[in-house]
Amino acid sequence: MLALFGNLFDTALGDVHQEHVACLVEGRNVKIERIVSFGQKSPPGFWYDQPWAEWVVVLAGSAGLRFEGEADVKVLSEGDYILIPARVKHRVEWTDKDHATIWLAVHYPETE
Amino acid sequence: MLALFGNLFDTALGDVHQEHVACLVEGRNVKIERIVSFGQKSPPGFWYDQPWAEWVVVLAGSAGLRFEGEADVKVLSEGDYILIPARVKHRVEWTDKDHATIWLAVHYPETE
């Protein structure tokens, strides 16, 4: 069920041993997700390889994103957003272990 | 020009006498905007009447939204989001006068 309203900063989510993903909007050409991480990261060797573009922001906490072929991990702190084009492989190297990391992600087809 | 990355909480925007609107993503079926208000509100008698749905969140500050036909003003505080369906008339009754109010809005066509 999609909630029509709510609060992105509400972290009374219970189990911190798993990432919480909530779909806030799901349309034909857009999906808005809120993700809350508690130190979780992508498994070894795993890369996201998505058919849609993803605009993503870290609203609380922090995270390290790695893009395929890049040596440096991009650190996202509170408020930092980035646009990940479709098919650009990336992975989450780390998320904050001491605080909840709240992500907001908007997925959409890459059309002009 | 659309920035590929940036920070939503950066309020070093200069002039506080006007609202700042930045388009972060503009695709065929999605538009992501960041708006920073400094006490601005909709002019008397003005109503937004939009052809697309709008998912909007207040990330900092606070604001009062009024929907046509509703007596109460809906107060949005930090983190509060709401989905405004297409063609639902609404207006901004007030935004925080003492602090910047940072909005993030995702506009998209209402299709199933």
XYZ file of C-alpha atoms in Angstrom:
224
model
C 0.000 0.000 0.000
C 1.270 3.430 -0.849
C 0.972 6.021 1.897
C -0.209 9.420 0.742
C 1.677 11.167 3.480
C 4.262 10.413 6.114
C 7.608 11.508 7.442
C 10.935 10.632 5.840
C 12.882 11.078 9.062
C 10.819 8.648 11.103
C 13.252 5.880 11.997
C 11.131 3.940 14.458
C 11.490 0.968 12.189
C 12.408 -1.797 14.548
C 14.934 -4.308 13.278
C 18.276 -2.654 12.543
C 19.747 -5.906 11.220
C 18.125 -5.357 7.882
C 17.673 -2.511 5.473
C 14.160 -1.081 5.260
C 12.816 -0.231 1.825
C 9.465 1.495 1.356
C 7.953 2.378 -1.974
C 6.294 5.787 -1.625
C 5.197 6.292 -5.219
C 4.951 3.752 -8.006
C 3.783 4.977 -11.396
C 4.326 3.768 -14.936
C 7.354 5.990 -15.353
C 8.480 6.811 -11.857
C 9.215 5.044 -8.613
C 10.064 6.844 -5.375
C 11.648 4.792 -2.622
C 12.801 5.501 0.882
C 15.571 3.264 2.149
C 16.910 3.148 5.690
C 20.277 1.469 6.209
C 22.004 0.627 9.470
C 25.518 -0.169 8.294
C 24.364 -2.454 5.492
C 26.338 -2.499 2.242
C 26.292 -4.314 -1.074
C 27.529 -7.925 -0.867
C 31.059 -8.611 -2.143
C 31.143 -8.571 -5.939
C 27.600 -7.249 -6.260
C 26.899 -4.350 -8.640
C 23.632 -2.555 -9.265
C 22.984 -2.485 -13.023
C 19.672 -0.721 -13.481
C 17.575 -0.177 -16.627
C 16.282 3.164 -15.273
C 18.142 6.255 -14.151
C 18.253 6.858 -10.405
C 18.380 10.223 -8.706
C 19.324 9.549 -5.109
C 19.937 11.668 -2.020
C 21.230 10.837 1.455
C 19.020 12.756 3.897
C 20.589 11.499 7.117
C 23.686 9.479 7.950
C 26.305 8.855 5.285
C 27.302 6.309 2.689
C 30.056 5.403 0.266
C 29.151 4.710 -3.370
C 31.521 3.073 -5.796
C 31.136 3.335 -9.557
C 32.587 0.684 -11.819
C 35.974 1.709 -13.154
C 36.507 4.440 -10.585
C 39.185 4.093 -7.931
C 37.661 6.453 -5.397
C 34.565 5.846 -3.338
C 32.152 8.768 -3.527
C 31.076 9.795 -0.046
C 27.523 11.037 0.335
C 26.762 13.023 3.475
C 23.513 14.611 4.639
C 21.831 16.365 1.740
C 24.188 15.090 -0.958
C 22.438 13.954 -4.115
C 23.717 12.333 -7.269
C 22.245 11.246 -10.578
C 23.132 7.688 -11.578
C 22.456 7.143 -15.276
C 20.879 3.881 -16.419
C 23.311 0.983 -16.760
C 26.066 2.710 -14.814
C 27.197 -0.030 -12.486
C 27.570 0.955 -8.870
C 27.573 -0.497 -5.389
C 27.230 0.677 -1.807
C 30.633 0.209 -0.181
C 29.453 1.228 3.275
C 26.785 3.024 5.235
C 27.074 4.685 8.629
C 27.334 2.087 11.400
C 26.356 4.432 14.236
C 23.359 6.210 12.758
C 20.539 5.375 10.419
C 21.270 6.377 6.824
C 18.098 7.592 5.132
C 18.051 7.529 1.350
C 15.444 8.887 -0.997
C 15.631 7.465 -4.509
C 13.681 8.492 -7.595
C 13.838 5.981 -10.448
C 12.704 6.900 -13.964
C 13.282 5.862 -17.578
C 16.073 7.769 -19.239
C 14.243 9.504 -22.061
C 14.645 12.902 -23.618
C 21.899 23.363 -16.695
C 21.158 20.310 -14.610
C 23.697 19.512 -11.928
C 24.570 15.842 -11.604
C 25.331 16.201 -7.949
C 24.982 18.757 -5.188
C 23.605 19.234 -1.705
C 19.948 19.852 -0.926
C 20.679 21.560 2.383
C 23.000 24.192 0.963
C 21.186 27.461 1.585
C 23.933 29.896 0.604
C 21.575 31.262 -1.968
C 21.802 34.978 -1.453
C 18.604 36.929 -1.854
C 16.015 35.914 0.734
C 13.392 38.233 -0.739
C 12.560 35.721 -3.382
C 11.960 32.015 -3.565
C 14.700 29.958 -5.207
C 13.660 27.187 -7.574
C 16.184 24.805 -9.117
C 15.335 22.024 -11.512
C 17.506 19.037 -10.622
C 16.103 16.523 -13.102
C 13.932 17.133 -16.135
C 12.890 14.135 -18.178
C 9.949 13.419 -20.427
C 7.921 12.004 -17.573
C 9.533 13.364 -14.462
C 10.696 16.652 -13.054
C 12.545 17.017 -9.750
C 12.711 20.463 -8.234
C 14.280 21.924 -5.154
C 12.590 25.040 -3.809
C 13.867 27.243 -1.014
C 11.364 29.626 0.588
C 12.026 32.376 3.101
C 8.519 33.174 4.297
C 7.060 33.379 0.796
C 3.522 32.162 0.206
C 1.035 31.949 -2.637
C -0.509 35.312 -3.586
C -4.075 35.972 -2.391
C -6.565 34.016 -4.464
C -3.878 31.996 -6.246
C -4.287 28.218 -6.545
C -1.926 25.699 -8.067
C -3.833 23.578 -10.582
C -1.340 21.158 -12.054
C -1.711 18.636 -14.894
C 0.812 16.281 -13.227
C 0.833 14.701 -9.804
C 3.299 16.144 -7.310
C 5.012 14.263 -4.529
C 6.502 16.885 -2.241
C 8.496 16.849 0.994
C 9.603 19.603 3.349
C 13.202 18.806 4.296
C 13.863 21.850 6.471
C 11.700 24.617 7.899
C 7.929 24.310 7.757
C 4.986 25.293 5.621
C 1.204 25.386 5.558
C -0.623 23.883 2.581
C -4.272 24.507 1.893
C -6.368 22.269 -0.346
C -9.453 23.604 -2.057
C -12.589 22.803 -0.101
C -10.739 21.976 3.106
C -11.075 24.202 6.134
C -7.812 23.227 7.815
C -4.340 24.134 6.668
C -2.086 21.086 6.520
C 1.166 21.798 8.315
C 4.298 20.200 6.875
C 7.299 20.018 9.178
C 10.770 18.602 8.570
C 10.523 15.301 6.752
C 6.777 15.451 6.101
C 5.780 14.399 2.611
C 2.473 14.383 0.813
C 1.182 13.272 -2.558
C -0.864 15.890 -4.387
C -2.871 14.294 -7.211
C -3.133 16.077 -10.542
C -5.749 18.836 -10.667
C -6.174 18.989 -6.901
C -6.073 22.712 -6.273
C -3.810 23.832 -3.491
C -1.878 26.835 -2.281
C 0.930 27.634 0.119
C -0.620 29.589 3.003
C 2.686 30.277 4.727
C 6.310 29.219 5.026
C 8.627 29.655 7.993
C 9.659 33.293 8.363
C 12.707 32.613 10.536
C 14.333 29.739 8.699
C 14.736 28.615 5.130
C 12.100 26.090 4.095
C 13.588 23.527 1.728
C 11.159 21.615 -0.460
C 11.854 18.719 -2.758
C 9.145 18.124 -5.364
C 8.807 15.265 -7.833
C 6.318 15.908 -10.630
C 5.095 13.104 -12.870
C 2.120 12.221 -15.077
C -0.604 10.365 -13.237
C -0.725 7.087 -15.149
C -1.239 3.538 -14.067
